[in-house]
Short mmCIF file of C-alpha atoms in Angstrom, two decimals:
data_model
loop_
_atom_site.label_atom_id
_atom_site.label_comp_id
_atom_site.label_asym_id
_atom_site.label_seq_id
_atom_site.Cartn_x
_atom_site.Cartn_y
_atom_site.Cartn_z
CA UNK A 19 191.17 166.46 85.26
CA UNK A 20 188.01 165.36 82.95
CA UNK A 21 189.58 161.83 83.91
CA UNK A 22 189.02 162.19 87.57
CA UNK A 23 185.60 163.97 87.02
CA UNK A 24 184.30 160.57 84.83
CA UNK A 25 185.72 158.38 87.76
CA UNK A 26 183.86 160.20 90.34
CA UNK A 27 181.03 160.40 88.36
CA UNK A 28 180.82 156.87 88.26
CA UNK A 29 181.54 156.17 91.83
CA UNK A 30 178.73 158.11 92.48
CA UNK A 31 176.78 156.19 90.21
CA UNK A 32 177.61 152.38 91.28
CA UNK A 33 176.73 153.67 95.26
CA UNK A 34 173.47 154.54 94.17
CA UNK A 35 172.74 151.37 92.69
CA UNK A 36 173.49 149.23 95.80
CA UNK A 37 171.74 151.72 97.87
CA UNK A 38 168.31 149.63 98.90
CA UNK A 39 165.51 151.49 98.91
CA UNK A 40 164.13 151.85 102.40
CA UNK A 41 160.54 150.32 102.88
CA UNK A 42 157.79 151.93 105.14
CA UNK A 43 155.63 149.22 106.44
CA UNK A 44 152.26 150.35 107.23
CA UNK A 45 150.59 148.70 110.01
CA UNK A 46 147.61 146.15 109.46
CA UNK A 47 144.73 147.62 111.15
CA UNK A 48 142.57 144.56 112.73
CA UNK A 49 139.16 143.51 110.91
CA UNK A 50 136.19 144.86 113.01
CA UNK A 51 134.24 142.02 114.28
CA UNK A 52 130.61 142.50 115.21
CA UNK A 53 128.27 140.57 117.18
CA UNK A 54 126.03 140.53 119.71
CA UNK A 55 125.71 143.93 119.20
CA UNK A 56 129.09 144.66 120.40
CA UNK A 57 132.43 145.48 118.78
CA UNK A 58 134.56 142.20 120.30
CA UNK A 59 137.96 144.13 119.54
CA UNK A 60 137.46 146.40 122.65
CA UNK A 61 136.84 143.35 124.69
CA UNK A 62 138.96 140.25 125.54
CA UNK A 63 136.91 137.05 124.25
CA UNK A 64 136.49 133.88 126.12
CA UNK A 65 134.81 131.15 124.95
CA UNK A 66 133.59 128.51 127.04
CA UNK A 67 131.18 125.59 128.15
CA UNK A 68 128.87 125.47 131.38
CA UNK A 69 130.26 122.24 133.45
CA UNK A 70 128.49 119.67 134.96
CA UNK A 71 127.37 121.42 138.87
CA UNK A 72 128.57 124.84 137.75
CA UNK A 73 126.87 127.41 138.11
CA UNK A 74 126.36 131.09 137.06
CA UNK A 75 127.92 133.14 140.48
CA UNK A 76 130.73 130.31 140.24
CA UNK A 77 131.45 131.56 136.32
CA UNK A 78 131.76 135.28 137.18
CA UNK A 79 133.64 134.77 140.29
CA UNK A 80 136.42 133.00 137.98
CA UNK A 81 136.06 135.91 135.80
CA UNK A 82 136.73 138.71 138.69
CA UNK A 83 133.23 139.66 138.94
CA UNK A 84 132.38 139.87 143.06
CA UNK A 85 129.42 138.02 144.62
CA UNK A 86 127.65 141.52 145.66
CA UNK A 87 127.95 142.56 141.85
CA UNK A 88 126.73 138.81 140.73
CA UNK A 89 123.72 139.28 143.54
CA UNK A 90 122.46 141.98 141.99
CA UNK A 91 122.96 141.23 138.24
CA UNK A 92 120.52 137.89 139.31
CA UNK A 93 118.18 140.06 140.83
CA UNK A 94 118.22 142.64 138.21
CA UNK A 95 117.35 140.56 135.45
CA UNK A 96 115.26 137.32 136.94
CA UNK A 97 112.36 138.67 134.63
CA UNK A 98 114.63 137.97 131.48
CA UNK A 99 117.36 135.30 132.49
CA UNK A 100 116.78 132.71 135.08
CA UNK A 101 120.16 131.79 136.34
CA UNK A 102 119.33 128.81 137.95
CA UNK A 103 117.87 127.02 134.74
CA UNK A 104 121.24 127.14 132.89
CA UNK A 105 122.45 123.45 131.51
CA UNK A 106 125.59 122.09 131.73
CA UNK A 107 127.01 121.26 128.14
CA UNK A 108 125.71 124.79 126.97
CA UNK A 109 128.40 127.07 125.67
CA UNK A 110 128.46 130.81 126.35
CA UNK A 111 130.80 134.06 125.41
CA UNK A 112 132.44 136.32 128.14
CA UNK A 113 133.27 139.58 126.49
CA UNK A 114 136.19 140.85 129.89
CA UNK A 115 137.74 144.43 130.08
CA UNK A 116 141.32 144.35 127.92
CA UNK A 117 143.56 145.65 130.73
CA UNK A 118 144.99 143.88 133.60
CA UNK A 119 142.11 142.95 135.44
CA UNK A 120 140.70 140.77 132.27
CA UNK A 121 137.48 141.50 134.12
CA UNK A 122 133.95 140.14 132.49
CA UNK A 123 131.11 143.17 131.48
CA UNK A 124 128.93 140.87 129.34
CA UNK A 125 127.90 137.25 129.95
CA UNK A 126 126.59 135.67 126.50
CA UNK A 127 123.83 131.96 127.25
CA UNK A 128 123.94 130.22 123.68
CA UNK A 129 120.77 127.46 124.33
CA UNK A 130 121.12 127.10 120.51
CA UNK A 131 123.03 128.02 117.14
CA UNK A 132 120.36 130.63 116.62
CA UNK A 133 118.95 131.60 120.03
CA UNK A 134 121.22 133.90 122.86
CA UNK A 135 120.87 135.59 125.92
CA UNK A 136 122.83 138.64 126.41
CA UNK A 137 123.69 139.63 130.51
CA UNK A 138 124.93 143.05 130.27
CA UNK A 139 126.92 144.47 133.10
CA UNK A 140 129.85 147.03 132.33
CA UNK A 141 127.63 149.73 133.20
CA UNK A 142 125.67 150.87 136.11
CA UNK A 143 122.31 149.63 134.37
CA UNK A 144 122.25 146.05 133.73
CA UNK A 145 120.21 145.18 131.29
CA UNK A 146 119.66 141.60 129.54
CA UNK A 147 117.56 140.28 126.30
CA UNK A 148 117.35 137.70 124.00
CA UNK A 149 118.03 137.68 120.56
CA UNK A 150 117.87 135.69 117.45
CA UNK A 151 121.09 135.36 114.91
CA UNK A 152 120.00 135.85 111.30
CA UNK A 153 118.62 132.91 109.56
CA UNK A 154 119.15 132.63 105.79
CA UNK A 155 116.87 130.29 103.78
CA UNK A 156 118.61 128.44 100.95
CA UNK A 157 116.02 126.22 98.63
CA UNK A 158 117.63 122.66 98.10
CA UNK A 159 116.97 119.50 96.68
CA UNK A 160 117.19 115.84 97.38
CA UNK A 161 116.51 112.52 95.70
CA UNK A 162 117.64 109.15 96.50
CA UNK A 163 116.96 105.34 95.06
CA UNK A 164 116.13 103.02 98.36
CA UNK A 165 117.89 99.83 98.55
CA UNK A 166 116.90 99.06 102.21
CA UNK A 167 115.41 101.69 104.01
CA UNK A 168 114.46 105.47 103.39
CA UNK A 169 116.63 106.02 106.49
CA UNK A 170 119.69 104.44 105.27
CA UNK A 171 119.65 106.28 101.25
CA UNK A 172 119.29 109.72 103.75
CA UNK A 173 122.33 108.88 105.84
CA UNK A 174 124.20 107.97 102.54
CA UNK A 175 123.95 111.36 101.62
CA UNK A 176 123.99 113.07 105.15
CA UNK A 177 121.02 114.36 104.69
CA UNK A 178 119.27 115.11 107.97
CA UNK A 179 117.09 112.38 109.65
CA UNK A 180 114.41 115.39 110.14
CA UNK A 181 113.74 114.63 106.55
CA UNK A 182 112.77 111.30 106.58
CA UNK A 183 110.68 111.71 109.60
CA UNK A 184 108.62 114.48 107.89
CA UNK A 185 107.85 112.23 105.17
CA UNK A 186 107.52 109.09 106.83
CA UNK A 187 105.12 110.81 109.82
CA UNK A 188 103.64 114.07 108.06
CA UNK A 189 103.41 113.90 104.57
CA UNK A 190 102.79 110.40 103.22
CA UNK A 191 101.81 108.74 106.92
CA UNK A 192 98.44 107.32 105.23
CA UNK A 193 99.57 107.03 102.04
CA UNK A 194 102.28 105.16 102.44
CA UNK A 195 103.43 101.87 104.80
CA UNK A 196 107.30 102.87 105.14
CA UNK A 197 108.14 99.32 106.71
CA UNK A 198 106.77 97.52 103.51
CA UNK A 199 108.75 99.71 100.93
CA UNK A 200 110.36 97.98 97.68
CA UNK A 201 113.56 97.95 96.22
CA UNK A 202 114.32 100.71 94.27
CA UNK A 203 111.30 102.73 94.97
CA UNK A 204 112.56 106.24 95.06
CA UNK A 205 111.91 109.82 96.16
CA UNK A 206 112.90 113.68 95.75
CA UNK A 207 112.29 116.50 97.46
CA UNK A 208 112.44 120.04 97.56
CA UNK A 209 112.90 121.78 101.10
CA UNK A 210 114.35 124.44 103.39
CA UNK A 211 118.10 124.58 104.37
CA UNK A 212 118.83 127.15 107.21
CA UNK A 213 122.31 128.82 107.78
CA UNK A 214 123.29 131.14 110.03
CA UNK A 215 126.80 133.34 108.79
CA UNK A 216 125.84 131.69 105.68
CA UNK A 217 127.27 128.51 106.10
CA UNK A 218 126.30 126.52 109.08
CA UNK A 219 123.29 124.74 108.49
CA UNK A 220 121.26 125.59 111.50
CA UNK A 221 118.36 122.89 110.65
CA UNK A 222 115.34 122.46 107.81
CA UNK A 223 112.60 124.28 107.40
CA UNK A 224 109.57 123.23 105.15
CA UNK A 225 109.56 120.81 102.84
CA UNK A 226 107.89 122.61 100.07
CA UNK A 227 106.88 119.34 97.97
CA UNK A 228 107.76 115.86 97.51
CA UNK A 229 107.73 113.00 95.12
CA UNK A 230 107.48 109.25 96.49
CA UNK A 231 107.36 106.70 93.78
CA UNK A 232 106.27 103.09 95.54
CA UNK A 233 106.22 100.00 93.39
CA UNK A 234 106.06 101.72 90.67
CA UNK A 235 103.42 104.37 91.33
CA UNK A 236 103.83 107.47 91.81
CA UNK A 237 103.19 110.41 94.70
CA UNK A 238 103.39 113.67 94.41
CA UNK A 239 103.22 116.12 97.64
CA UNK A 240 102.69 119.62 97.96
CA UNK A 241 102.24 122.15 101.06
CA UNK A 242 99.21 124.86 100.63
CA UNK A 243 97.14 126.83 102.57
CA UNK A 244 93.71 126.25 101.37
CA UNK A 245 91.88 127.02 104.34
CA UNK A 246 92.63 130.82 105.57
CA UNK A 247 90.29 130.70 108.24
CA UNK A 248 92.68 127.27 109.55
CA UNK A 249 95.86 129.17 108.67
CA UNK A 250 97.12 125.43 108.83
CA UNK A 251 98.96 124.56 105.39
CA UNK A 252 98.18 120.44 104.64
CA UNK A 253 99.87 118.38 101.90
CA UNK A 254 98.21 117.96 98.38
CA UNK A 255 98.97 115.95 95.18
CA UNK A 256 98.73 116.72 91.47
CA UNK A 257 95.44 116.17 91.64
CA UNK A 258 94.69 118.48 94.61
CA UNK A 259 93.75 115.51 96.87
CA UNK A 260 94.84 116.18 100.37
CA UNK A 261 97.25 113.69 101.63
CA UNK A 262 95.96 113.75 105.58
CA UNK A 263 93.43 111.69 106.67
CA UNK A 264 90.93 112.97 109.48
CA UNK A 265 93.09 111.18 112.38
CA UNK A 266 96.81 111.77 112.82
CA UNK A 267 98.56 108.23 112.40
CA UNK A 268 99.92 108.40 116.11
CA UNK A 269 99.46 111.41 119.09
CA UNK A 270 103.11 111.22 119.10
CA UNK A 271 106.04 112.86 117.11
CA UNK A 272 108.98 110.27 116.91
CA UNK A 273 107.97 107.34 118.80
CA UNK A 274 107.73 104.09 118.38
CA UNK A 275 104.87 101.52 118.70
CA UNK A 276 106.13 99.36 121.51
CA UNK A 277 102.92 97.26 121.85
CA UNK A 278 99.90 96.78 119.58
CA UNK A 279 96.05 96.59 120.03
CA UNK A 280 95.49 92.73 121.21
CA UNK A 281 92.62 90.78 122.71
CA UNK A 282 94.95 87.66 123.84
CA UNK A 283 98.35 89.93 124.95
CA UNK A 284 100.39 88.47 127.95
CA UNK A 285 101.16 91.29 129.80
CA UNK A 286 104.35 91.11 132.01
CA UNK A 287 102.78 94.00 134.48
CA UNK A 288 100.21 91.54 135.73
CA UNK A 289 101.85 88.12 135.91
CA UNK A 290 102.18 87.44 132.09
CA UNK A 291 98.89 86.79 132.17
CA UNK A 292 96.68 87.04 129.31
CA UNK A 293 94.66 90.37 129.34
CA UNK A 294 93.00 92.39 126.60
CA UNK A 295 95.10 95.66 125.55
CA UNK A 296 92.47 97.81 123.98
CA UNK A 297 95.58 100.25 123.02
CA UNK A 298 98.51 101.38 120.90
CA UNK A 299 101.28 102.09 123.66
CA UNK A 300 103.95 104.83 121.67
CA UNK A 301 107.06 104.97 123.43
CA UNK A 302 109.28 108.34 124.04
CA UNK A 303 110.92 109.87 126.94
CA UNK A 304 108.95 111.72 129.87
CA UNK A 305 108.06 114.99 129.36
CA UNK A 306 107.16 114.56 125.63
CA UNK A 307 104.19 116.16 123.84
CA UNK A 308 100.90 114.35 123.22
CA UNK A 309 98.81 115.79 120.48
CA UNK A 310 95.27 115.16 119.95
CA UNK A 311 95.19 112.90 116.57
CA UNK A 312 91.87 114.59 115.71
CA UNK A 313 89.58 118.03 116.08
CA UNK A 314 87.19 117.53 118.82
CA UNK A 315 86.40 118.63 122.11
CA UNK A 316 87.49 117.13 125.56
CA UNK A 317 84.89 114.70 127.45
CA UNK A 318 87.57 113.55 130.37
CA UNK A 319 90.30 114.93 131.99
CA UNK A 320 90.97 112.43 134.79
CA UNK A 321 92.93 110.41 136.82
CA UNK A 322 92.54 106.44 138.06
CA UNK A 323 94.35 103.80 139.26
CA UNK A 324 94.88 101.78 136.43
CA UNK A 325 95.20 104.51 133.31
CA UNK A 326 97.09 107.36 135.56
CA UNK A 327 96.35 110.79 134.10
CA UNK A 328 94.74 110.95 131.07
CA UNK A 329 92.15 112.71 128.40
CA UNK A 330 89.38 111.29 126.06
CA UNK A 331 88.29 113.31 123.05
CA UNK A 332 85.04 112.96 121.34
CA UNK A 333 85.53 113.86 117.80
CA UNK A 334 82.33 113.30 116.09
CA UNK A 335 78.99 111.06 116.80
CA UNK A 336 81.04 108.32 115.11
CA UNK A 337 84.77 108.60 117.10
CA UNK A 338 86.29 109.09 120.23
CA UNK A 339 89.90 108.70 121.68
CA UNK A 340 91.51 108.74 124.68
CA UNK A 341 95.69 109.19 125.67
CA UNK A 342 96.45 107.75 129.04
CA UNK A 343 99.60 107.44 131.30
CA UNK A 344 100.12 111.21 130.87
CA UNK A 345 102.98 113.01 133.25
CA UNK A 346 100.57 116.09 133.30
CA UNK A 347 97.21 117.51 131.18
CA UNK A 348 97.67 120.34 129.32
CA UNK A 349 93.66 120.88 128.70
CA UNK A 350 90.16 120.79 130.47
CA UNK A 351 86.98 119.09 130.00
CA UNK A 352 85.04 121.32 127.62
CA UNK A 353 87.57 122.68 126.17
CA UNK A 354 87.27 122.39 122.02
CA UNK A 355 91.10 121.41 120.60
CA UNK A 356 92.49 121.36 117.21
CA UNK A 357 94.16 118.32 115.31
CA UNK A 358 98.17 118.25 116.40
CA UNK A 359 97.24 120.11 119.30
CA UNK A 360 98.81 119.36 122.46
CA UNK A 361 96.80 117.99 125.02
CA UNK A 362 99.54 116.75 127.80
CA UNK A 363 102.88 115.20 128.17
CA UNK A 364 104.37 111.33 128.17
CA UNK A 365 104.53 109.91 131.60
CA UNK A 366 104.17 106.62 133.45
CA UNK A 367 101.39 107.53 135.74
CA UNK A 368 98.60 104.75 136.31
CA UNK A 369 99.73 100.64 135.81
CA UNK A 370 103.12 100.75 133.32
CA UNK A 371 106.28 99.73 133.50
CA UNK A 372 107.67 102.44 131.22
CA UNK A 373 107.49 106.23 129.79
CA UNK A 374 104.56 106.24 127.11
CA UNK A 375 101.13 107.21 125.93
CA UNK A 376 98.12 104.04 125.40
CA UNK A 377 96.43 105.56 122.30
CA UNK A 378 92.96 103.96 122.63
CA UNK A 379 90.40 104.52 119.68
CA UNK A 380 86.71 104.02 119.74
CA UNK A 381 84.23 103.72 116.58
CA UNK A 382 80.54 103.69 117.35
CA UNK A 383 81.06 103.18 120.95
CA UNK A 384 83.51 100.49 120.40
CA UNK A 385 86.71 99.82 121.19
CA UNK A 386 88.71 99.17 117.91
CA UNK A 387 92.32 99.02 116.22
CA UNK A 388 93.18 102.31 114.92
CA UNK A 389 95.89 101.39 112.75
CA UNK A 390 93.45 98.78 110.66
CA UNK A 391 90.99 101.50 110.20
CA UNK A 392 90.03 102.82 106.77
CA UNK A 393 89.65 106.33 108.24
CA UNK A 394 88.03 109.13 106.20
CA UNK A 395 90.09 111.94 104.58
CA UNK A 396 90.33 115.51 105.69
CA UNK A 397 88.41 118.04 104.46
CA UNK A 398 88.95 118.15 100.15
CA UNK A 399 89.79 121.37 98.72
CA UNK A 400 86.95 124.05 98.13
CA UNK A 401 86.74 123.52 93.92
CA UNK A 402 87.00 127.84 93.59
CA UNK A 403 90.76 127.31 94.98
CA UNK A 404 91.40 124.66 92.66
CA UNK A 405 92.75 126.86 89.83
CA UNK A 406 95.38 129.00 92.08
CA UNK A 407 96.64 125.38 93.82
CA UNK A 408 97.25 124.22 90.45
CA UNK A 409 98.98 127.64 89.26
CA UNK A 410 100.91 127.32 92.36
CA UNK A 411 102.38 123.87 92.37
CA UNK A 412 103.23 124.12 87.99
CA UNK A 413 106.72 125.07 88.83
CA UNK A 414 107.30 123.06 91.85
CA UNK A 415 106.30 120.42 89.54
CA UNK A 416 108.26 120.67 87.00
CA UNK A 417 111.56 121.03 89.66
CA UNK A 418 111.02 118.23 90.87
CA UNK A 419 110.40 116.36 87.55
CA UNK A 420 113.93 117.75 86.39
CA UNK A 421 115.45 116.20 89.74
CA UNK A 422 117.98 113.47 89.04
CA UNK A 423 118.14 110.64 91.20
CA UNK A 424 121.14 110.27 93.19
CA UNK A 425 122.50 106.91 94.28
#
């Protein structure tokens, strides 16, 4: 009897053992995902770019939305989204209704990695604003020895061409001649980097100092706002010596010179013959800003035959300028403007073969070369600001002496 008990016993015993436990599997609830304002789990996402011709009635039709319901969404919010200004190449969000129909109640316009348009229209009350994503600021730092070109040691490091722009036309524009650098002149810099979901770099914001060294000397760079009543920060150096002359180098941002000041130029526009050009021509598509190089107040705001639409500034008893060729004016005679301002737009009004502003300079009632000027500097620093400028830039100083140079 006890025999049969043990060998029970252990039947019982081996059974359990290759028993498997069962296991519950709980289910994964899905991450809630934010944006726009809206939860996009309750909503079926599409993602998509605006084709060439297409247009905004033609998006929601293919998204079940019916012309009388796309009428008055246009009409509803004209004040806040212009329909008919949306650009091919631009990519937008559809948030659509998750049953059967898959039908769109929100239309997202993305003109930019930061800037959006939401069209809201699940409800009775369609509504639509613009909004912003969330910018981070990250301080970084770049340095670089030039073998060639400041250009080409950016590009090496995929650093953005923003960069060299800023330092070639901004900060050291009449301190240094960029086309006559050396070999193995170097630089550094301390800037900016923007990021949105803080990651994608979204572009640069200021360059908070610099350091050029050019044949061997060097120049430091540092933004400040010395002037309140300007609110307009300038570049300094060590020595609290601002870096911007009185006159902009050229009344346009990322151009190029495409013909110089010459009293013997063949021009091709009249026959190759020989004719004075009195100007700078700066080259850059239609519909470009033109800033005033200089403080002053406008003298002309005209039009003629030969130099199309165009302004003249008188800056002082000593200096006058004048931008012709405009596309349109953006100011009136009288009217007092500000250096960097802008005063009207590339065009090829008036006798030109192509899209660009004639920069002409006078000094003393003359016509001159403004490029072979010796121009006077801005207005120095007021000595009683001195001591917080020089508080200010210690530490940026010292970061960018620590800076190693990258190759």
């Amino acid at each position: 009897m006890k025999k049969i008990i043990i060998f029970l016993l252990i039947g019982l015993l081996t059974a359990c053992k290759n028993e498997k436990p069962k296991v519950v599997k709980t289910p994964v609830k899905p991450k809630t995902v934010y944006e726009y304002g809206f939860n996009l789990n309750n909503y079926k996402v599409i993602h998509d770019t605006i084709k060439s011709g297409e247009n905004f009635s033609e998006i929601l039709d293919r998204n079940h939305v019916e012309y009388p319901k796309v009428l008055e969404i246009v009409n509803k919010i004209r004040d806040t989204f212009n329909v008919r200004k949306i650009k091919s190449g631009t990519p937008y969000t559809i948030l659509a209704s998750k049953d059967s129909l898959e039908k769109a109640e929100v239309f997202i316009y993305k003109p930019s990695k930061v800037r959006y348009t939401v069209v809201n229209f699940k409800d009775s009350i369609i509504s639509a604003y613009n909004g912003k994503k969330k910018v981070k600021t990250v301080i970084e730092t770049a340095s670089g020895i030039i073998k060639n070109s400041l250009s080409e040691a950016m590009d090496k490091q995929g650093l953005s061409s923003y960069l060299t722009s800023k330092m070639a036309d901004d900060i050291y524009a009449w301190t240094i001649d960029f086309s006559r650098l050396q070999k193995n002149d170097k630089f550094k810099l301390i800037y900016e980097q923007l990021y949105i979901n803080d990651t994608i770099p979204v572009g640069i914001g200021e360059i908070k100092a610099a350091y050029f060294e050019h044949s061997g000397e060097p120049f430091y760079a540092f933004k400040y706002l010395a002037d309140s009543t300007l609110n307009i920060p300038d570049y300094f150096d060590d020595k609290a010596t601002n870096l911007r002359r009185q006159f902009l180098k050229m009344p346009v941002k990322f151009s190029r010179i495409t013909s110089r000041y010459n009293l013997r130029r063949r021009i091709a526009y009249y026959g190759n013959k020989i004719r004075p050009h009195k100007g700078t021509d700066f080259a850059a598509p239609i519909g470009t800003p033109i800033m005033s190089t200089a403080s002053g107040t406008v003298i002309a705001a005209s039009y003629t035959r030969g130099n199309g639409k165009y302004v003249k500034i008188r800056h002082n008893s000593t200096y006058s300028t004048q931008y012709l060729h405009m596309s349109r004016r953006a100011v009136k005679v009288g009217q007092v403007v500000k250096q960097g301002q802008v005063i009207g737009y590339i065009g090829m009004t008036g006798n030109t073969s192509g899209p660009h502003v004639c920069y002409r300079f006078w000094k003393n009632g003359r016509q001159v070369d403004p490029l072979k000027q010796k121009l006077p500097a801005a207005k120095p620093m007021k000595k009683e600001i001195k001591p917080s400028y020089y508080k200010f830039i210690e530490p940026l100083k010292k970061q960018l002496d620590s800076i190693k140079y990258s190759n």
